[in-house]
């Protein structure tokens, strides 16, 4: 115990030694301060004023040379037009609204003390925005862009000066701001807007379209078809969307044609719906039996909006293989159709690019008006030539970014003119249900990827022809996977037995 105390006493410095060290430190600091004051006084007395000014100037020059200078800043002012709203063309406030919507997704509510919260009622989304006078920084490709909300300045004459958003950045990043950052903002907002908007499907009646919301749930993930074929369709659609400049360079209309063919019940209509959901394009379902003539067809097709899909189902039922020859024989009717078409071009201003607001949920039609072409209705008829003229003729450029889809159960019945490249660019065979398509259906209905009955079903599917619609019907009969798959296995076995008896 005594030895421990002695060791602690040796380890701890004594109080007198600590005091002595402190006194030495204070004395040294005082001496250094005294020498500094003395040197400064001697310099003032001994060195001339001009020499001291030159030394100060040299020091300032060195600091300016080696210290980084503040970067030049540029500012873009984006003003809000009175009454502006997103996607309301022509009011001048579209960019302001798009930027405001973009910044709402970039604001961190935990980092700002004051925020403006706005939004509608009945479940409308809430939007965060900056209060006037506040600012925030948005990072893009490693560069800081500063946004500031500026209040309006009251009225200037008869027009009110609304608030604005100011974008500030280093001057060296001006090209990035104009060529990449601002386009990135508009593209981001446009994509989000398209995803939120309900798709519409239009049906023709006379020379008008009637639209309603389209809520088909089909997607490429849930579509029961060959996986390689499915991926080829997706890749073709993606390539089409990216080729606007390419189509302009080669002098072709920005459109793409697809022919979906195969037995009934193989998912042709579901593929069309999946394409619409993937592209976020509205659908135009054209019933040619309701079209009274080529001129009415022309008016219908030019009234379609861009970014849309034109669908003509069962095209083999609309035209026979000799339909063009029949049209040539009926020269009188053809001439009248052509004359009517010229009159329509000269006399009517038909807008080929209609906005969604022009359609809404109502339809517009000219059926109630007297026939302006003076042709008896029984003599009017639509011809294959009239349709082909819109697909790749002079009228094919009346719109852009359009998809044209024909479906048929019997490809061999189609006129060869419909099948050549440039009209139907991609032919997609929708065949009977294979093993991969069945696995997609099993996962859709029961969220399973394996089951003891799978080997048996796989073998039966390779021996019988059954459509995805038939398989879906069997799977729908029970919510229990075991019971449904047993029923499907029995159904396939019976079809196999029936085939054997026929042979």
Short mmCIF file of N, CA and C in Angstrom, two decimals, residues 41-164:
data_model
loop_
_atom_site.label_atom_id
_atom_site.label_comp_id
_atom_site.label_asym_id
_atom_site.label_seq_id
_atom_site.Cartn_x
_atom_site.Cartn_y
_atom_site.Cartn_z
N UNK A 41 7.38 49.93 -34.40
CA UNK A 41 7.70 51.35 -34.17
C UNK A 41 8.94 51.77 -34.91
N UNK A 42 9.97 50.93 -34.92
CA UNK A 42 11.21 51.25 -35.64
C UNK A 42 10.94 51.35 -37.14
N UNK A 43 10.10 50.43 -37.67
CA UNK A 43 9.79 50.48 -39.09
C UNK A 43 9.11 51.78 -39.47
N UNK A 44 8.20 52.23 -38.60
CA UNK A 44 7.51 53.49 -38.89
C UNK A 44 8.47 54.67 -38.86
N UNK A 45 9.48 54.62 -37.96
CA UNK A 45 10.41 55.73 -37.81
C UNK A 45 11.49 55.70 -38.87
N UNK A 46 11.99 54.51 -39.20
CA UNK A 46 13.15 54.39 -40.06
C UNK A 46 12.79 54.27 -41.54
N UNK A 47 11.65 53.52 -41.86
CA UNK A 47 11.29 53.31 -43.26
C UNK A 47 10.43 54.46 -43.77
N UNK A 48 10.70 54.96 -44.97
CA UNK A 48 9.89 56.05 -45.52
C UNK A 48 8.44 55.57 -45.77
N UNK A 49 7.53 56.54 -45.82
CA UNK A 49 6.12 56.21 -46.07
C UNK A 49 5.93 55.56 -47.44
N UNK A 50 6.65 56.05 -48.45
CA UNK A 50 6.50 55.48 -49.79
C UNK A 50 6.94 54.03 -49.83
N UNK A 51 8.02 53.73 -49.09
CA UNK A 51 8.49 52.35 -49.09
C UNK A 51 7.50 51.44 -48.39
N UNK A 52 6.93 51.92 -47.29
CA UNK A 52 5.93 51.10 -46.59
C UNK A 52 4.68 50.91 -47.46
N UNK A 53 4.26 51.93 -48.21
CA UNK A 53 3.10 51.80 -49.10
C UNK A 53 3.38 50.81 -50.22
N UNK A 54 4.64 50.83 -50.73
CA UNK A 54 5.00 49.87 -51.79
C UNK A 54 4.98 48.44 -51.27
N UNK A 55 5.48 48.26 -50.04
CA UNK A 55 5.47 46.92 -49.45
C UNK A 55 4.03 46.43 -49.25
N UNK A 56 3.15 47.33 -48.79
CA UNK A 56 1.74 46.94 -48.60
C UNK A 56 1.07 46.59 -49.94
N UNK A 57 1.42 47.38 -50.99
CA UNK A 57 0.85 47.10 -52.32
C UNK A 57 1.32 45.75 -52.85
N UNK A 58 2.63 45.44 -52.62
CA UNK A 58 3.18 44.17 -53.08
C UNK A 58 2.50 43.00 -52.37
N UNK A 59 2.26 43.18 -51.07
CA UNK A 59 1.57 42.11 -50.33
C UNK A 59 0.16 41.90 -50.85
N UNK A 60 -0.55 42.99 -51.16
CA UNK A 60 -1.90 42.88 -51.70
C UNK A 60 -1.90 42.20 -53.06
N UNK A 61 -0.88 42.52 -53.88
CA UNK A 61 -0.78 41.91 -55.19
C UNK A 61 -0.56 40.40 -55.09
N UNK A 62 0.29 40.00 -54.16
CA UNK A 62 0.53 38.57 -53.97
C UNK A 62 -0.72 37.85 -53.51
N UNK A 63 -1.46 38.48 -52.60
CA UNK A 63 -2.71 37.86 -52.14
C UNK A 63 -3.72 37.73 -53.29
N UNK A 64 -3.82 38.76 -54.13
CA UNK A 64 -4.78 38.71 -55.25
C UNK A 64 -4.37 37.67 -56.28
N UNK A 65 -3.04 37.44 -56.41
CA UNK A 65 -2.57 36.50 -57.41
C UNK A 65 -2.79 35.05 -56.99
N UNK A 66 -2.57 34.79 -55.73
CA UNK A 66 -2.60 33.40 -55.26
C UNK A 66 -3.91 33.01 -54.60
N UNK A 67 -4.69 33.97 -54.14
CA UNK A 67 -5.98 33.64 -53.56
C UNK A 67 -7.02 33.51 -54.68
N UNK A 68 -7.92 32.50 -54.63
CA UNK A 68 -8.95 32.33 -55.68
C UNK A 68 -9.95 33.48 -55.68
N UNK A 69 -10.22 33.99 -56.88
CA UNK A 69 -11.18 35.08 -57.00
C UNK A 69 -12.61 34.54 -57.08
N UNK A 70 -13.57 35.28 -56.60
CA UNK A 70 -14.97 34.82 -56.70
C UNK A 70 -15.37 34.65 -58.18
N UNK A 71 -16.04 33.53 -58.48
CA UNK A 71 -16.46 33.25 -59.86
C UNK A 71 -17.58 34.19 -60.28
N UNK A 72 -17.58 34.52 -61.59
CA UNK A 72 -18.67 35.31 -62.14
C UNK A 72 -19.95 34.48 -62.12
N UNK A 73 -21.06 35.14 -61.83
CA UNK A 73 -22.34 34.45 -61.72
C UNK A 73 -23.30 34.96 -62.80
N UNK A 74 -24.08 34.02 -63.35
CA UNK A 74 -25.15 34.36 -64.29
C UNK A 74 -26.48 33.99 -63.65
N UNK A 75 -27.51 34.68 -64.05
CA UNK A 75 -28.85 34.45 -63.49
C UNK A 75 -29.87 34.43 -64.61
N UNK A 76 -30.70 33.38 -64.62
CA UNK A 76 -31.85 33.30 -65.51
C UNK A 76 -33.10 33.60 -64.69
N UNK A 77 -33.95 34.46 -65.22
CA UNK A 77 -35.20 34.82 -64.55
C UNK A 77 -36.36 34.15 -65.30
N UNK A 78 -37.10 33.32 -64.59
CA UNK A 78 -38.23 32.61 -65.18
C UNK A 78 -39.50 33.17 -64.53
N UNK A 79 -40.24 33.95 -65.29
CA UNK A 79 -41.40 34.64 -64.75
C UNK A 79 -42.67 33.82 -64.93
N UNK A 80 -43.57 34.00 -64.01
CA UNK A 80 -44.86 33.34 -64.07
C UNK A 80 -45.88 34.27 -64.72
N UNK A 81 -46.51 33.78 -65.78
CA UNK A 81 -47.55 34.57 -66.45
C UNK A 81 -48.86 34.43 -65.70
N UNK A 82 -49.64 35.47 -65.71
CA UNK A 82 -50.92 35.43 -65.02
C UNK A 82 -51.82 34.38 -65.65
N UNK A 83 -52.45 33.56 -64.81
CA UNK A 83 -53.34 32.52 -65.29
C UNK A 83 -52.64 31.33 -65.87
N UNK A 84 -51.32 31.21 -65.63
CA UNK A 84 -50.59 30.10 -66.22
C UNK A 84 -50.92 28.81 -65.52
N UNK A 85 -50.85 27.73 -66.26
CA UNK A 85 -51.07 26.41 -65.71
C UNK A 85 -50.26 25.42 -66.51
N UNK A 86 -49.92 24.31 -65.91
CA UNK A 86 -49.06 23.32 -66.55
C UNK A 86 -49.73 22.79 -67.82
N UNK A 87 -48.92 22.76 -68.90
CA UNK A 87 -49.35 22.22 -70.19
C UNK A 87 -50.48 23.05 -70.83
N UNK A 88 -50.51 24.34 -70.50
CA UNK A 88 -51.48 25.22 -71.16
C UNK A 88 -50.72 26.05 -72.17
N UNK A 89 -50.63 25.58 -73.38
CA UNK A 89 -49.77 26.18 -74.39
C UNK A 89 -50.18 27.61 -74.68
N UNK A 90 -49.16 28.46 -74.83
CA UNK A 90 -49.40 29.79 -75.33
C UNK A 90 -49.52 30.86 -74.27
N UNK A 91 -49.54 30.51 -72.98
CA UNK A 91 -49.70 31.56 -71.99
C UNK A 91 -48.37 32.04 -71.46
N UNK A 92 -47.25 31.42 -71.85
CA UNK A 92 -45.94 31.90 -71.45
C UNK A 92 -45.48 31.44 -70.09
N UNK A 93 -46.31 30.77 -69.32
CA UNK A 93 -45.92 30.35 -67.98
C UNK A 93 -45.64 28.88 -67.85
N UNK A 94 -45.50 28.16 -68.97
CA UNK A 94 -45.30 26.72 -68.89
C UNK A 94 -44.00 26.38 -68.17
N UNK A 95 -42.91 27.07 -68.51
CA UNK A 95 -41.61 26.75 -67.91
C UNK A 95 -41.62 27.05 -66.42
N UNK A 96 -42.27 28.13 -66.00
CA UNK A 96 -42.37 28.44 -64.58
C UNK A 96 -43.07 27.31 -63.83
N UNK A 97 -44.18 26.84 -64.38
CA UNK A 97 -44.92 25.78 -63.72
C UNK A 97 -44.12 24.48 -63.68
N UNK A 98 -43.41 24.20 -64.77
CA UNK A 98 -42.61 22.97 -64.81
C UNK A 98 -41.47 23.02 -63.81
N UNK A 99 -40.80 24.17 -63.72
CA UNK A 99 -39.72 24.31 -62.74
C UNK A 99 -40.26 24.20 -61.32
N UNK A 100 -41.38 24.82 -61.07
CA UNK A 100 -41.98 24.76 -59.74
C UNK A 100 -42.33 23.33 -59.36
N UNK A 101 -42.87 22.58 -60.33
CA UNK A 101 -43.21 21.19 -60.05
C UNK A 101 -41.95 20.35 -59.85
N UNK A 102 -40.90 20.65 -60.61
CA UNK A 102 -39.64 19.92 -60.44
C UNK A 102 -39.03 20.20 -59.07
N UNK A 103 -38.97 21.48 -58.69
CA UNK A 103 -38.36 21.82 -57.41
C UNK A 103 -39.12 21.23 -56.24
N UNK A 104 -40.43 21.00 -56.42
CA UNK A 104 -41.21 20.38 -55.35
C UNK A 104 -40.69 18.99 -55.01
N UNK A 105 -40.11 18.31 -56.00
CA UNK A 105 -39.56 16.97 -55.76
C UNK A 105 -38.15 17.03 -55.21
N UNK A 106 -37.52 18.21 -55.22
CA UNK A 106 -36.14 18.34 -54.76
C UNK A 106 -36.02 19.02 -53.40
N UNK A 107 -37.11 19.58 -52.93
CA UNK A 107 -37.07 20.29 -51.65
C UNK A 107 -37.00 19.30 -50.50
N UNK A 108 -36.09 19.55 -49.57
CA UNK A 108 -36.00 18.76 -48.34
C UNK A 108 -36.75 19.51 -47.24
N UNK A 109 -37.91 19.04 -46.84
CA UNK A 109 -38.70 19.78 -45.84
C UNK A 109 -38.01 19.89 -44.48
N UNK A 110 -37.01 19.06 -44.24
CA UNK A 110 -36.30 19.11 -42.95
C UNK A 110 -35.19 20.15 -42.93
N UNK A 111 -34.80 20.66 -44.10
CA UNK A 111 -33.68 21.60 -44.15
C UNK A 111 -34.12 23.05 -44.28
N UNK A 112 -35.40 23.30 -44.48
CA UNK A 112 -35.89 24.66 -44.65
C UNK A 112 -36.92 24.96 -43.56
N UNK A 113 -36.78 26.14 -42.95
CA UNK A 113 -37.64 26.50 -41.83
C UNK A 113 -39.05 26.87 -42.28
N UNK A 114 -39.16 27.50 -43.46
CA UNK A 114 -40.46 27.93 -43.96
C UNK A 114 -40.67 27.39 -45.36
N UNK A 115 -41.83 26.79 -45.58
CA UNK A 115 -42.19 26.25 -46.90
C UNK A 115 -43.66 26.56 -47.17
N UNK A 116 -43.98 26.70 -48.43
CA UNK A 116 -45.37 26.91 -48.84
C UNK A 116 -45.96 25.56 -49.24
N UNK A 117 -47.07 25.18 -48.63
CA UNK A 117 -47.75 23.92 -48.91
C UNK A 117 -49.06 24.22 -49.61
N UNK A 118 -49.23 23.66 -50.81
CA UNK A 118 -50.44 23.90 -51.58
C UNK A 118 -50.93 22.59 -52.13
N UNK A 119 -52.17 22.58 -52.60
CA UNK A 119 -52.77 21.36 -53.14
C UNK A 119 -54.27 21.47 -53.10
N UNK A 120 -54.91 20.57 -53.86
CA UNK A 120 -56.35 20.58 -53.93
C UNK A 120 -56.99 19.74 -52.85
N UNK A 121 -58.25 19.48 -53.03
CA UNK A 121 -59.02 18.69 -52.08
C UNK A 121 -59.32 17.33 -52.68
N UNK A 122 -59.94 16.48 -51.88
CA UNK A 122 -60.36 15.15 -52.34
C UNK A 122 -59.19 14.32 -52.86
N UNK A 123 -58.13 14.31 -52.06
CA UNK A 123 -57.02 13.42 -52.39
C UNK A 123 -56.01 13.98 -53.37
N UNK A 124 -56.15 15.25 -53.78
CA UNK A 124 -55.17 15.81 -54.70
C UNK A 124 -53.81 15.88 -54.03
N UNK A 125 -52.78 15.72 -54.81
CA UNK A 125 -51.44 15.69 -54.25
C UNK A 125 -51.06 17.06 -53.72
N UNK A 126 -50.29 17.06 -52.64
CA UNK A 126 -49.81 18.29 -52.02
C UNK A 126 -48.46 18.66 -52.62
N UNK A 127 -48.23 19.97 -52.79
CA UNK A 127 -47.02 20.46 -53.45
C UNK A 127 -46.29 21.39 -52.50
N UNK A 128 -44.98 21.16 -52.32
CA UNK A 128 -44.14 22.03 -51.52
C UNK A 128 -43.45 23.03 -52.44
N UNK A 129 -43.33 24.25 -51.97
CA UNK A 129 -42.62 25.27 -52.73
C UNK A 129 -41.98 26.26 -51.77
N UNK A 130 -41.03 27.04 -52.28
CA UNK A 130 -40.33 28.02 -51.45
C UNK A 130 -41.18 29.24 -51.20
N UNK A 131 -41.01 29.82 -50.03
CA UNK A 131 -41.58 31.13 -49.75
C UNK A 131 -40.78 32.18 -50.51
N UNK A 132 -41.40 33.31 -50.83
CA UNK A 132 -40.69 34.38 -51.53
C UNK A 132 -39.52 34.86 -50.68
N UNK A 133 -38.37 34.97 -51.32
CA UNK A 133 -37.15 35.38 -50.64
C UNK A 133 -36.26 34.23 -50.22
N UNK A 134 -36.80 33.01 -50.23
CA UNK A 134 -36.00 31.84 -49.86
C UNK A 134 -35.28 31.30 -51.09
N UNK A 135 -34.27 30.50 -50.83
CA UNK A 135 -33.49 29.90 -51.91
C UNK A 135 -33.12 28.48 -51.55
N UNK A 136 -32.74 27.71 -52.57
CA UNK A 136 -32.32 26.33 -52.39
C UNK A 136 -31.29 25.99 -53.47
N UNK A 137 -30.51 24.96 -53.21
CA UNK A 137 -29.47 24.53 -54.13
C UNK A 137 -29.83 23.15 -54.67
N UNK A 138 -29.76 23.02 -56.00
CA UNK A 138 -30.01 21.75 -56.65
C UNK A 138 -28.74 21.31 -57.35
N UNK A 139 -28.27 20.09 -57.06
CA UNK A 139 -27.05 19.57 -57.65
C UNK A 139 -27.40 18.80 -58.93
N UNK A 140 -26.67 19.12 -60.01
CA UNK A 140 -26.87 18.44 -61.28
C UNK A 140 -25.51 18.19 -61.92
N UNK A 141 -25.18 16.91 -62.10
CA UNK A 141 -23.89 16.51 -62.65
C UNK A 141 -22.74 17.15 -61.91
N UNK A 142 -22.87 17.23 -60.58
CA UNK A 142 -21.81 17.76 -59.74
C UNK A 142 -21.73 19.27 -59.67
N UNK A 143 -22.65 19.97 -60.30
CA UNK A 143 -22.66 21.43 -60.33
C UNK A 143 -23.82 21.95 -59.50
N UNK A 144 -23.56 22.98 -58.70
CA UNK A 144 -24.59 23.56 -57.85
C UNK A 144 -25.35 24.65 -58.60
N UNK A 145 -26.66 24.48 -58.70
CA UNK A 145 -27.55 25.49 -59.28
C UNK A 145 -28.45 26.02 -58.17
N UNK A 146 -28.46 27.33 -58.01
CA UNK A 146 -29.20 27.97 -56.92
C UNK A 146 -30.51 28.55 -57.45
N UNK A 147 -31.60 28.19 -56.79
CA UNK A 147 -32.92 28.71 -57.14
C UNK A 147 -33.41 29.64 -56.04
N UNK A 148 -33.98 30.76 -56.43
CA UNK A 148 -34.55 31.72 -55.48
C UNK A 148 -35.94 32.12 -55.93
N UNK A 149 -36.86 32.16 -54.99
CA UNK A 149 -38.23 32.59 -55.28
C UNK A 149 -38.34 34.08 -55.02
N UNK A 150 -38.78 34.83 -56.03
CA UNK A 150 -38.86 36.28 -55.95
C UNK A 150 -40.31 36.71 -56.09
N UNK A 151 -40.75 37.57 -55.18
CA UNK A 151 -42.14 38.04 -55.20
C UNK A 151 -42.36 39.01 -56.34
N UNK A 152 -43.62 39.16 -56.76
CA UNK A 152 -43.97 40.11 -57.80
C UNK A 152 -43.84 41.54 -57.30
N UNK A 153 -43.92 42.46 -58.25
CA UNK A 153 -43.72 43.87 -57.92
C UNK A 153 -44.99 44.67 -58.08
N UNK A 154 -46.13 44.06 -57.84
CA UNK A 154 -47.39 44.78 -57.97
C UNK A 154 -47.78 44.93 -59.41
N UNK A 155 -48.30 46.07 -59.79
CA UNK A 155 -48.78 46.29 -61.15
C UNK A 155 -47.91 47.30 -61.88
N UNK A 156 -47.70 47.01 -63.14
CA UNK A 156 -46.97 47.94 -64.01
C UNK A 156 -47.91 48.31 -65.16
N UNK A 157 -48.51 49.47 -65.07
CA UNK A 157 -49.52 49.85 -66.06
C UNK A 157 -50.78 49.02 -65.86
N UNK A 158 -51.21 48.35 -66.92
CA UNK A 158 -52.44 47.56 -66.84
C UNK A 158 -52.16 46.10 -66.56
N UNK A 159 -50.90 45.69 -66.64
CA UNK A 159 -50.57 44.27 -66.47
C UNK A 159 -49.87 44.06 -65.14
N UNK A 160 -50.23 43.01 -64.46
CA UNK A 160 -49.60 42.67 -63.20
C UNK A 160 -48.29 41.97 -63.44
N UNK A 161 -47.28 42.28 -62.63
CA UNK A 161 -45.99 41.63 -62.70
C UNK A 161 -45.97 40.51 -61.66
N UNK A 162 -46.03 39.29 -62.11
CA UNK A 162 -46.15 38.15 -61.21
C UNK A 162 -44.79 37.77 -60.67
N UNK A 163 -44.82 36.80 -59.74
CA UNK A 163 -43.59 36.35 -59.13
C UNK A 163 -42.75 35.57 -60.13
N UNK A 164 -41.50 35.31 -59.75
CA UNK A 164 -40.58 34.62 -60.65
C UNK A 164 -39.67 33.70 -59.86
#
